[in-house]
């Protein structure tokens, strides 16, 4: 018995892997072409790993043997089925690695993939395979049985490498790994053999395979891919050599004088040929990569395919820019920047230190790194996909030295510059795909303006907002609409509120009525980026909910009249200062109100309601910070001198405080209540919370009773039916429920698998839909 047979022990797939494999097999049937792309991509990755390891382990690679991927379709002799063999001369896997990489390891993306399968639809799910790193399992879409033979190169990690085999069937939940009885046949690398399902015979046709490789792999792989192909060739027919007749001259060469014969014109006879079938390795990606070509010669479809294959996105890119550049240190390069049509799912949850795994740096078409270390793109730009291919680098490229060179920094700055140029250009062009209100301007660039101080101005220039007069307004648009004398840019920020509500705010009423434009900002980032910017083209931003608002066209008479009004309202102002207590540090006559009786305005060093909310949302621990508490108090109550309510209150207060008369205590109590409601109302109108909403509403109730002529003291019947006593059988019920209960994960797993299995597999676990058409 063969030694390997004794070691062929069946192992169970680890549960996550088993589930993943099942989902891939059962749900991605209509997308099964992806298997070839996934396996070639793994082979290419393995070659890249080999080359990178060889940079540090000098003995690993002789520099001569080929580094490539080969694909071969082999028909069975019985003519029924066949197999596809994909071989690479890459880093290979040891027995342990075969087991853990293909059978046990639930990779980091797996749980995310499994979570995403909830929203699985079969049109897009094929790309989920690659996006979440479940590529290898796509083999089972087309194969009944998959065999992976692999051997790592001799290295410090594997001083005595040996060749091993991983084998698994699509309909079993097990796999085996065992030493290859043939010994080392591969040198180093991996060979994946797919025993094709009977309904997957089309993949045995080499032209079909080549078409798929052309579509999905040639753009995105850096190592040569060869396909074993039968081609028709014309070869000369090897006819029996005719006896070349002895020339007369030879026969007559015996002393006779040479006779000059008349020269004969001999027609050249085309050699006879025949057509035969010849098998040979055909180089699929002999063309330079797409990004090295002249952009004029690349079609949109080709750009789209490269994007989808390289970055594993099932949606087409929104736009791209393809250009030649120079790093500034004399390193010339080609670059292709793609703007995806969507943000990653968890984009806003990610920390600011995001990785730039989607900036692929090549040197002379050879992939070098996606790790830009400290020169990673800032978060706002981290979702774009970039290919950079440098002609040559000024150093012997290794990841370590690259990190410390100026090159990565230059590349980072250049990508950002070009990206902003691209956004600027599409902002002007304004297309159906990227309209003026696209989230790029509303979300991504705002993040840039808020987070990335270095590019603040340039990103902010492209952001857009709603104003009280129009939508999608940039800062420059605003400036060109500025009124004479206006030296402030007016804005009101209240996150989460619809712009229409902001337009009706107490702070906006006069500005709006007078025809001034006001930015109505309702995203959390808006306030942050305005604070970062402070001004635009030399004009300061003015929060209209704060003190310091100036229209810029106040005449001397207006200033005088404000002073006169302050004098007129002095008794009310003084009385209100007592009533307002802690809510505001001062009470003044307002110049910003039209219809509202009063408002609470934050001092220039105070905090608006929006900033207070932002602070409590972001700095949980600092709630009791003394400085913050002090700033919260920096508020001023502004009263509208033209409001009849305020006029009326002034008269009543004058009446109350009139010299020489006895103080009317009933009136005092009533006025205090009116003042309390007015102040609380002003706080609410201005976006703040009232300190005690119960008290506020009790006061309102009292005023309502008064206006309805209902007794203020008449009690409400407060008798209620009490709840029944505690149910004595409750503890038993809880216990029996807990015994039956599944965990949430078990519940979701069962539900998901039940859904996926419907119509798609039979009892044996084989796919049963659509076989006949294929
Ligand atoms: N041809 C190969 N050579 C060496 N290792 C391989 C090969 N194919 C797969 N592997 C190993 O098996 C692991 C699992 O492969 P799988 O295709 O399932 O996911 P992945 O390659 O990590 O993710 P993705 O498909 O998104 O690139 C790989 O990470 C790699 O370590």
Coordinates of C-alpha atoms and ligand atoms in Angstrom, one line a residue, residues 20 37-47 49 86-88 90-93 97-98 100-102 105 107 128-138 148-150 189-192 312, ligand 1:
X20 CA -19.4 29.7 2.7
X37 CA -10.8 34.7 -13.0
X38 CA -10.6 33.7 -9.4
X39 CA -8.1 30.9 -9.9
X40 CA -5.9 32.9 -12.2
X41 CA -6.0 35.8 -9.8
X42 CA -4.9 33.4 -7.0
X43 CA -2.1 32.1 -9.2
X44 CA -1.0 35.6 -10.0
X45 CA -1.0 36.5 -6.3
X46 CA 1.1 33.4 -5.6
X47 CA 3.6 34.5 -8.3
X49 CA 4.4 36.5 -3.3
X86 CA -4.4 25.7 -13.8
X87 CA -0.7 25.7 -12.8
X88 CA 1.5 28.5 -11.4
X90 CA 4.4 30.7 -7.5
X91 CA 4.9 30.5 -3.7
X92 CA 3.0 27.2 -3.3
X93 CA 1.6 25.8 -0.1
X97 CA -1.0 25.7 4.4
X98 CA -3.2 23.7 2.1
X100 CA -5.5 26.0 6.7
X101 CA -5.9 28.2 3.6
X102 CA -8.4 26.0 1.8
X105 CA -9.1 29.4 7.7
X107 CA -10.5 34.8 6.5
X128 CA -19.1 39.3 -3.9
X129 CA -17.0 36.1 -4.3
X130 CA -13.9 37.9 -5.1
X131 CA -14.6 41.0 -3.1
X132 CA -14.7 38.9 0.1
X133 CA -11.8 36.6 -0.7
X134 CA -13.8 33.4 -1.2
X135 CA -12.3 33.0 -4.6
X136 CA -11.0 29.4 -4.4
X137 CA -14.5 28.0 -3.6
X138 CA -15.8 29.2 -6.9
X148 CA -4.8 21.1 -5.5
X149 CA -1.2 19.9 -5.8
X150 CA 1.3 22.3 -4.3
X189 CA 4.0 26.3 -7.2
X190 CA 0.5 25.0 -7.4
X191 CA -1.6 23.0 -9.8
X192 CA -5.4 23.2 -9.5
X312 CA -13.4 43.3 -7.8
Ligands
LIG1 N1 -2.4 29.2 -6.5 C1 -2.2 29.4 -5.2 N2 -0.9 29.5 -4.7 C2 -0.6 29.7 -3.4 N3 -1.6 29.9 -2.5 C3 -2.8 29.9 -2.9 C4 -3.2 29.7 -4.2 N4 -4.6 29.7 -4.3 C5 -5.0 30.0 -3.0 N5 -4.0 30.1 -2.2 C6 -4.1 30.4 -0.8 O1 -5.3 30.1 -0.3 C7 -5.9 31.3 0.3 C8 -7.4 31.3 0.0 O2 -7.7 31.5 -1.3 P1 -9.0 32.2 -1.8 O3 -9.1 32.3 -3.3 O4 -10.1 31.4 -1.2 O5 -9.0 33.6 -1.1 P2 -8.0 34.8 -1.3 O6 -7.1 34.6 -2.5 O7 -7.3 35.1 -0.1 O8 -8.9 36.0 -1.6 P3 -9.3 36.7 -3.0 O9 -9.9 35.6 -3.8 O10 -10.2 37.8 -2.7 O11 -8.0 37.1 -3.6 C9 -5.2 32.4 -0.3 O12 -5.2 33.6 0.5 C10 -3.8 31.9 -0.5 O13 -3.1 32.0 0.7

